[in-house]
CSV table of C-alpha atoms and ligand atoms in Angstrom, one decimal:
chain,number,residue,atom,x,y,z
A,1,MET,CA,71.4,87.4,52.5
A,2,SER,CA,67.8,87.1,53.8
A,3,ARG,CA,66.5,88.4,57.1
A,4,ILE,CA,64.3,85.9,58.9
A,5,LEU,CA,62.2,87.0,61.9
A,6,THR,CA,59.8,85.2,64.2
A,7,GLY,CA,58.4,85.5,67.7
A,8,ILE,CA,56.8,83.2,70.2
A,9,THR,CA,54.4,84.6,72.8
A,10,SER,CA,55.6,83.8,76.3
A,11,ASN,CA,52.4,82.4,77.7
A,12,ASN,CA,53.7,79.1,78.9
A,13,ILE,CA,56.5,76.6,78.4
A,14,PRO,CA,56.7,75.9,74.6
A,15,HIS,CA,54.8,72.7,73.8
A,16,LEU,CA,55.5,70.0,71.2
A,17,GLY,CA,53.2,71.9,68.7
A,18,ASN,CA,55.2,75.1,69.2
A,19,ILE,CA,58.5,73.2,68.9
A,20,LEU,CA,57.7,71.2,65.8
A,21,GLY,CA,55.6,73.9,64.2
A,22,ALA,CA,57.6,77.0,64.9
A,23,VAL,CA,61.0,76.5,66.8
A,24,LEU,CA,62.6,73.7,64.7
A,25,PRO,CA,61.6,75.0,61.2
A,26,ALA,CA,62.9,78.5,62.2
A,27,ILE,CA,66.2,77.1,63.5
A,28,GLU,CA,66.6,75.1,60.3
A,29,LEU,CA,66.1,78.2,58.3
A,30,SER,CA,68.6,80.1,60.4
A,31,LYS,CA,71.3,77.6,59.6
A,32,GLN,CA,71.2,78.3,55.9
A,33,SER,CA,74.5,80.0,55.5
A,34,ASP,CA,73.6,83.5,54.3
A,35,ASN,CA,70.5,84.0,56.5
A,36,GLU,CA,70.4,86.3,59.5
A,37,SER,CA,67.7,85.4,62.0
A,38,LEU,CA,66.0,87.5,64.6
A,39,PHE,CA,64.0,85.4,67.0
A,40,PHE,CA,62.2,87.1,69.9
A,41,ILE,CA,60.1,86.4,72.8
A,42,ALA,CA,56.7,88.2,72.5
A,43,ASP,CA,56.4,89.1,76.1
A,44,LEU,CA,54.4,92.3,75.4
A,45,HIS,CA,51.8,90.1,73.6
A,46,SER,CA,51.7,87.8,76.6
A,47,LEU,CA,50.2,90.7,78.7
A,48,ILE,CA,47.0,90.3,76.8
A,49,SER,CA,46.2,87.3,78.8
A,50,GLN,CA,48.9,86.9,81.4
A,51,LYS,CA,48.9,89.6,84.1
A,52,ASP,CA,51.1,88.0,86.8
A,53,ALA,CA,54.8,89.2,86.8
A,54,SER,CA,56.5,86.2,88.2
A,55,THR,CA,54.7,83.8,85.8
A,56,ARG,CA,55.7,86.1,82.9
A,57,ILE,CA,59.4,86.0,83.9
A,58,GLU,CA,59.3,82.3,84.2
A,59,SER,CA,57.6,81.9,80.8
A,60,VAL,CA,60.1,84.3,79.2
A,61,ASN,CA,63.0,82.3,80.5
A,62,SER,CA,61.4,79.1,79.4
A,63,VAL,CA,60.9,80.3,75.8
A,64,ALA,CA,64.6,81.6,75.7
A,65,ALA,CA,65.8,78.3,77.2
A,66,THR,CA,63.8,76.4,74.5
A,67,TRP,CA,65.5,78.3,71.6
A,68,LEU,CA,68.9,77.7,73.2
A,69,ALA,CA,68.2,74.1,74.1
A,70,PHE,CA,67.6,73.4,70.4
A,71,ASP,CA,70.9,75.0,69.5
A,72,PHE,CA,69.9,78.4,68.2
A,73,ASP,CA,73.2,80.0,67.3
A,74,THR,CA,73.3,83.4,69.0
A,75,GLN,CA,76.7,84.3,67.6
A,76,LYS,CA,75.3,84.6,64.1
A,77,ASN,CA,71.7,85.5,65.0
A,78,LEU,CA,69.7,87.6,67.5
A,79,LEU,CA,67.6,86.3,70.4
A,80,TYR,CA,65.8,89.1,72.4
A,81,ARG,CA,62.8,90.1,74.5
A,82,GLN,CA,60.3,92.2,72.6
A,83,SER,CA,59.7,94.4,75.7
A,84,ARG,CA,63.4,95.4,75.8
A,85,ILE,CA,63.1,97.3,72.6
A,86,PRO,CA,60.8,100.2,73.5
A,87,GLU,CA,60.9,101.4,69.9
A,88,VAL,CA,58.4,98.7,69.0
A,89,CYS,CA,55.7,100.4,71.2
A,90,GLU,CA,56.3,103.8,69.6
A,91,LEU,CA,56.1,102.3,66.1
A,92,THR,CA,52.9,100.4,67.1
A,93,TRP,CA,51.2,103.8,67.9
A,94,TYR,CA,52.2,105.2,64.5
A,95,LEU,CA,50.9,102.0,62.7
A,96,ASN,CA,47.7,102.2,64.7
A,97,CYS,CA,46.9,105.4,62.9
A,98,PHE,CA,47.4,103.7,59.5
A,99,THR,CA,45.2,100.7,60.3
A,100,PRO,CA,41.6,100.7,59.2
A,101,TYR,CA,39.4,99.6,62.1
A,102,PRO,CA,37.5,97.0,60.0
A,103,MET,CA,40.7,95.2,59.1
A,104,LEU,CA,41.1,94.3,62.8
A,105,ALA,CA,37.4,93.7,63.4
A,106,ASN,CA,37.5,91.1,60.6
A,107,SER,CA,40.6,89.2,62.0
A,108,HIS,CA,39.8,85.5,62.4
A,109,SER,CA,42.0,85.3,65.4
A,110,PHE,CA,40.2,88.1,67.2
A,111,LYS,CA,36.8,86.7,66.4
A,112,ASP,CA,37.8,83.3,67.6
A,113,LYS,CA,39.5,84.5,70.8
A,114,SER,CA,36.9,87.1,71.7
A,115,ASP,CA,34.2,84.4,71.5
A,116,ARG,CA,36.2,82.2,73.9
A,117,LEU,CA,37.9,84.5,76.4
A,118,SER,CA,36.3,86.3,79.3
A,119,ASP,CA,38.8,89.1,79.2
A,120,VAL,CA,38.4,90.7,75.8
A,121,ASN,CA,40.7,93.7,76.2
A,122,SER,CA,41.8,96.2,73.5
A,123,GLY,CA,45.2,94.6,73.5
A,124,LEU,CA,43.6,91.5,72.0
A,125,PHE,CA,42.0,93.6,69.3
A,126,THR,CA,45.1,95.6,68.4
A,127,TYR,CA,47.5,92.6,68.7
A,128,PRO,CA,48.1,92.4,64.9
A,129,ILE,CA,49.4,96.0,64.9
A,130,LEU,CA,52.0,95.2,67.6
A,131,MET,CA,52.9,92.1,65.5
A,132,ALA,CA,53.3,94.3,62.4
A,133,ALA,CA,55.6,96.6,64.3
A,134,ASP,CA,57.6,93.6,65.5
A,135,ILE,CA,58.3,92.6,61.9
A,136,ILE,CA,58.7,95.8,59.9
A,137,LEU,CA,60.8,97.6,62.6
A,138,TYR,CA,63.6,95.3,61.5
A,139,ASP,CA,63.1,95.1,57.7
A,140,ALA,CA,62.3,91.4,58.1
A,141,GLU,CA,61.9,89.6,54.7
A,142,PHE,CA,60.7,86.2,55.7
A,143,VAL,CA,58.5,85.3,58.7
A,144,PRO,CA,58.2,81.6,59.5
A,145,VAL,CA,55.0,81.0,61.3
A,146,GLY,CA,52.1,78.4,61.6
A,147,LYS,CA,49.1,78.6,59.3
A,148,ASP,CA,47.1,80.4,62.0
A,149,GLN,CA,49.3,83.4,61.6
A,150,ILE,CA,48.9,83.9,57.8
A,151,GLN,CA,46.2,86.6,58.2
A,152,HIS,CA,48.4,88.6,60.6
A,153,LEU,CA,51.1,88.7,58.0
A,154,GLU,CA,48.6,89.9,55.4
A,155,ILE,CA,47.6,92.7,57.9
A,156,THR,CA,51.3,93.5,58.3
A,157,ARG,CA,51.8,93.9,54.6
A,158,ASP,CA,48.6,96.0,54.2
A,159,ILE,CA,49.7,98.4,56.9
A,160,ALA,CA,53.3,98.6,55.6
A,161,THR,CA,51.9,99.2,52.1
A,162,ALA,CA,49.5,102.0,53.3
A,163,PHE,CA,52.4,103.7,55.0
A,164,ASN,CA,54.8,103.4,52.1
A,165,ASN,CA,52.2,104.7,49.7
A,166,LYS,CA,51.2,107.6,51.9
A,167,TYR,CA,54.8,108.9,51.9
A,168,GLN,CA,55.8,107.6,48.5
A,169,GLN,CA,58.9,106.0,49.9
A,170,GLU,CA,60.0,102.4,50.6
A,171,ILE,CA,60.3,102.9,54.3
A,172,PHE,CA,59.1,99.4,55.2
A,173,VAL,CA,60.1,96.1,53.6
A,174,LEU,CA,57.0,94.0,52.8
A,175,PRO,CA,57.6,90.7,54.7
A,176,GLN,CA,56.7,87.3,53.2
A,177,VAL,CA,55.1,84.6,55.3
A,178,LYS,CA,57.1,81.3,55.3
A,179,ILE,CA,55.0,78.2,55.9
A,180,ASP,CA,56.6,74.9,56.2
A,181,GLU,CA,54.3,72.9,54.0
A,182,ASN,CA,55.5,69.6,55.4
A,183,MET,CA,54.7,70.6,58.9
A,184,MET,CA,51.0,70.2,59.3
A,185,THR,CA,49.1,71.3,62.4
A,186,ILE,CA,50.4,69.2,65.3
A,187,PRO,CA,47.5,67.4,67.0
A,188,GLY,CA,47.1,67.6,70.8
A,189,THR,CA,46.2,64.8,73.2
A,190,ASP,CA,42.5,65.1,72.3
A,191,GLY,CA,43.1,65.2,68.5
A,192,GLN,CA,42.4,68.9,68.1
A,193,LYS,CA,45.2,71.3,67.2
A,194,MET,CA,47.7,71.2,70.1
A,195,SER,CA,47.3,74.5,71.9
A,196,LYS,CA,47.8,76.1,75.3
A,197,SER,CA,44.2,77.3,75.0
A,198,TYR,CA,42.8,73.8,74.7
A,199,ASN,CA,44.9,72.4,77.4
A,200,ASN,CA,45.7,69.4,75.2
A,201,PHE,CA,49.5,70.0,74.9
A,202,ILE,CA,52.5,67.9,75.6
A,203,ASN,CA,55.3,69.6,77.4
A,204,ILE,CA,58.4,67.6,76.4
A,205,PHE,CA,60.5,69.1,79.3
A,206,LEU,CA,58.4,67.5,82.0
A,207,PRO,CA,60.1,65.1,84.4
A,208,GLU,CA,59.7,61.5,83.1
A,209,LYS,CA,56.9,60.4,85.3
A,210,ASP,CA,54.8,63.5,84.5
A,211,LEU,CA,55.5,63.2,80.8
A,212,LEU,CA,54.3,59.6,80.8
A,213,LYS,CA,51.1,60.7,82.6
A,214,VAL,CA,50.4,63.2,79.9
A,215,VAL,CA,51.1,60.8,77.1
A,216,LYS,CA,48.7,58.3,78.7
A,217,THR,CA,45.9,60.9,78.5
A,218,ILE,CA,46.0,60.9,74.7
A,219,VAL,CA,42.4,60.1,73.6
A,220,THR,CA,41.9,56.8,71.7
A,221,ASP,CA,38.9,54.7,70.7
A,222,THR,CA,37.6,51.6,72.5
A,223,THR,CA,39.0,49.0,70.1
A,224,GLN,CA,40.2,46.0,72.3
A,225,LEU,CA,43.8,45.0,72.6
A,226,GLU,CA,43.6,41.9,70.5
A,227,GLU,CA,41.7,43.5,67.6
A,228,PRO,CA,43.5,45.2,64.6
A,229,LYS,CA,43.5,49.0,64.7
A,230,ASN,CA,43.5,51.8,62.1
A,231,PRO,CA,46.7,53.7,62.6
A,232,ASP,CA,45.6,56.6,60.5
A,233,THR,CA,42.7,57.7,62.7
A,234,CYS,CA,44.7,57.2,66.0
A,235,ASN,CA,46.0,60.3,67.8
A,236,VAL,CA,48.9,58.3,69.3
A,237,PHE,CA,50.1,57.1,65.9
A,238,LYS,CA,49.7,60.6,64.4
A,239,LEU,CA,52.1,62.0,67.0
A,240,TYR,CA,54.5,59.1,66.8
A,241,LYS,CA,54.7,59.5,63.0
A,242,LEU,CA,55.9,63.1,63.4
A,243,LEU,CA,58.9,62.1,65.5
A,244,ALA,CA,59.8,58.6,64.3
A,245,ASN,CA,62.0,57.5,61.4
A,246,ASP,CA,60.5,55.5,58.5
A,247,ALA,CA,61.4,52.1,59.9
A,248,GLN,CA,59.8,52.9,63.3
A,249,VAL,CA,56.7,54.2,61.6
A,250,ALA,CA,56.4,51.0,59.5
A,251,GLU,CA,56.9,48.8,62.5
A,252,MET,CA,54.2,50.6,64.5
A,253,ARG,CA,51.8,50.6,61.5
A,254,GLY,CA,52.3,46.8,61.2
A,255,ASN,CA,51.6,46.4,64.9
A,256,TYR,CA,48.3,48.3,64.7
A,257,LEU,CA,47.2,46.4,61.6
A,258,LYS,CA,47.9,42.9,62.9
A,259,GLY,CA,46.2,43.3,66.3
A,260,GLY,CA,47.4,42.1,69.7
A,261,TYR,CA,48.9,45.6,70.2
A,262,GLY,CA,47.1,47.9,72.5
A,263,TYR,CA,47.0,51.7,72.7
A,264,GLY,CA,48.9,51.4,76.0
A,265,HIS,CA,51.8,49.8,74.1
A,266,ALA,CA,51.7,52.6,71.5
A,267,LYS,CA,51.7,55.3,74.2
A,268,THR,CA,54.7,53.8,75.9
A,269,ALA,CA,56.5,53.7,72.5
A,270,LEU,CA,55.6,57.4,71.9
A,271,TYR,CA,56.8,58.3,75.4
A,272,GLU,CA,60.1,56.5,74.9
A,273,LEU,CA,60.6,58.1,71.6
A,274,ILE,CA,60.1,61.6,73.1
A,275,LEU,CA,62.7,60.8,75.7
A,276,THR,CA,65.3,59.6,73.2
A,277,LYS,CA,64.6,62.2,70.5
A,278,PHE,CA,64.7,65.1,72.9
A,279,GLU,CA,67.3,63.8,75.3
A,280,LYS,CA,69.9,66.6,74.8
A,281,PRO,CA,67.4,69.5,74.6
A,282,ARG,CA,65.8,68.2,77.8
A,283,ILE,CA,69.1,68.3,79.6
A,284,ARG,CA,70.1,71.7,78.2
A,285,TYR,CA,66.7,73.2,78.9
A,286,HIS,CA,66.8,72.3,82.6
A,287,ASP,CA,70.4,73.4,82.9
A,288,LEU,CA,69.6,76.9,81.5
A,289,MET,CA,66.4,77.2,83.6
A,290,SER,CA,68.5,76.7,86.7
A,291,HIS,CA,71.0,79.4,85.5
A,292,PRO,CA,68.9,82.4,84.7
A,293,ASP,CA,72.1,84.5,84.7
A,294,LEU,CA,73.2,82.7,81.5
A,295,LEU,CA,69.9,83.3,79.8
A,296,GLU,CA,70.0,87.0,80.8
A,297,LYS,CA,73.5,87.3,79.3
A,298,GLU,CA,72.5,85.7,76.0
A,299,LEU,CA,69.3,87.9,75.8
A,300,GLN,CA,71.2,91.1,76.5
A,301,ILE,CA,73.6,90.5,73.7
A,302,GLY,CA,70.7,90.1,71.2
A,303,GLU,CA,68.9,93.1,72.7
A,304,ALA,CA,71.8,95.5,72.2
A,305,LYS,CA,72.0,94.6,68.5
A,306,ALA,CA,68.2,94.6,68.0
A,307,ARG,CA,67.9,98.0,69.7
A,308,LYS,CA,70.4,99.6,67.3
A,309,MET,CA,68.5,98.3,64.3
A,310,ALA,CA,65.2,99.5,65.8
A,311,GLN,CA,66.5,103.0,66.6
A,312,LYS,CA,67.8,103.4,63.0
A,313,LYS,CA,64.4,102.5,61.5
A,314,LEU,CA,62.4,104.6,64.0
A,315,LYS,CA,64.5,107.6,63.2
A,316,GLN,CA,63.5,107.3,59.6
A,317,VAL,CA,59.9,106.9,60.5
A,318,ARG,CA,59.8,109.9,62.8
A,319,ASN,CA,61.5,111.9,60.1
A,320,VAL,CA,58.8,111.2,57.5
A,321,LEU,CA,56.1,111.8,60.0
A,322,GLY,CA,57.5,115.1,61.1
A,323,PHE,CA,58.0,114.1,64.8
B,401,ADP,P1,49.1,78.2,71.3
B,401,ADP,O1,48.1,77.8,70.3
B,401,ADP,O2,49.5,77.0,72.1
B,401,ADP,O3,48.7,79.4,72.1
B,401,ADP,P2,50.9,80.0,69.9
B,401,ADP,O4,49.7,80.6,69.2
B,401,ADP,O5,51.6,80.7,71.0
B,401,ADP,O6,50.4,78.5,70.5
B,401,ADP,O7,51.9,79.5,68.8
B,401,ADP,C1,53.3,79.8,68.7
B,401,ADP,C2,53.8,79.3,67.4
B,401,ADP,O8,53.7,77.9,67.3
B,401,ADP,C3,53.1,79.8,66.2
B,401,ADP,O9,54.0,80.0,65.1
B,401,ADP,C4,52.1,78.7,65.9
B,401,ADP,O10,51.7,78.7,64.5
B,401,ADP,C5,52.9,77.5,66.2
B,401,ADP,N1,52.0,76.4,66.7
B,401,ADP,C6,51.3,76.5,67.8
B,401,ADP,N2,50.5,75.3,67.9
B,401,ADP,C7,50.8,74.6,66.9
B,401,ADP,C8,50.4,73.3,66.4
B,401,ADP,N3,49.5,72.6,67.1
B,401,ADP,N4,50.9,72.8,65.2
B,401,ADP,C9,51.8,73.5,64.5
B,401,ADP,N5,52.3,74.8,64.9
B,401,ADP,C10,51.8,75.3,66.0
B,402,LIG,N1,51.5,86.2,67.2
B,402,LIG,C1,52.5,85.2,67.2
B,402,LIG,C2,52.0,83.9,67.8
B,402,LIG,O1,51.1,83.9,68.7
B,402,LIG,C3,53.7,85.6,68.0
B,402,LIG,C4,54.3,86.8,67.4
B,402,LIG,C5,54.3,88.1,67.8
B,402,LIG,C6,55.0,86.9,66.1
B,402,LIG,N2,54.9,88.9,67.0
B,402,LIG,C7,55.4,88.2,65.9
B,402,LIG,C8,55.3,85.9,65.2
B,402,LIG,C9,56.1,88.6,64.8
B,402,LIG,C10,56.0,86.3,64.0
B,402,LIG,C11,56.4,87.7,63.8
B,402,LIG,O2,52.4,82.8,67.4
């Protein structure tokens, strides 16, 4: 049996990039018969940028509803809020004291974010240590994440190794990053990586009219309707290709190449595909969002189990540290 663990920061409603790049591959892994999955909502990480309580609660519910809308099986696996397991904060402090300062200072994610954000707080700097605690507190073996998170997993392994070496015991399992090679970076409406921070994301749970509006904002070039077009450089086609079956892709490719097919047509086709492809998750998501009591119940079940695992590991850690 393998233990799989991953988290999603609750900054917003999960977008198409999060769903295709993180949620669906993780759920696929969780379905493999002998795997046990721990999927959590990184609401402590969200505090780095999100200070408003009611927005946070809404985002937490939205991330939980997304996992459940895509049929994450909470009988077999665990779904929980990071903040409901206080042991993770205690472990974070211990790990802080085993993390060389330059390791954090050299993090790509920190350099990138600290250049762009106005609020460069210490939480942003020590974020990878909380992430390491999230993982090694539960003896996670495989961590499915996007490519942007690879360095954080390396940091996690380095910290865990430093700790194990210091006490000459295998206290922590060294986790392995799991990247879905087929799942490339999902482009946003402007062609850059789809991201909350670039405001170029597609929220598939939007009401139909608003969803269509967002799809219509996808940036295209100025090739006229009647002219042939290059599908491979087009942002609409790139997104369509990620969701469509082979026949649909071939048909749209043909339409682009022969001309007389405008970007407006392609955008409508993409919009309709999103609606059909995500019909069930859209219904289930809104149903759950209007029943927060159901979400709360599901989360608390996962949290009770996660807490037990966390307490057991922390006892071991306190013991070797002499606390
Ligand atoms: P954002 O960039 O919108 O802030 P996060 O950093 O919260 O997204 O990402 C949550 C998860 O979704 C991570 O595992 C990340 O790698 C994945 N992810 C985010 N955006 C994309 C994307 N455009 N393509 C593929 N995976 C993505
Ligand atoms: N840093 C991850 C992200 O932004 C979220 C996260 C927090 C995470 N803790 C984790 C992912 C532990 C995997 C494992 O996407």
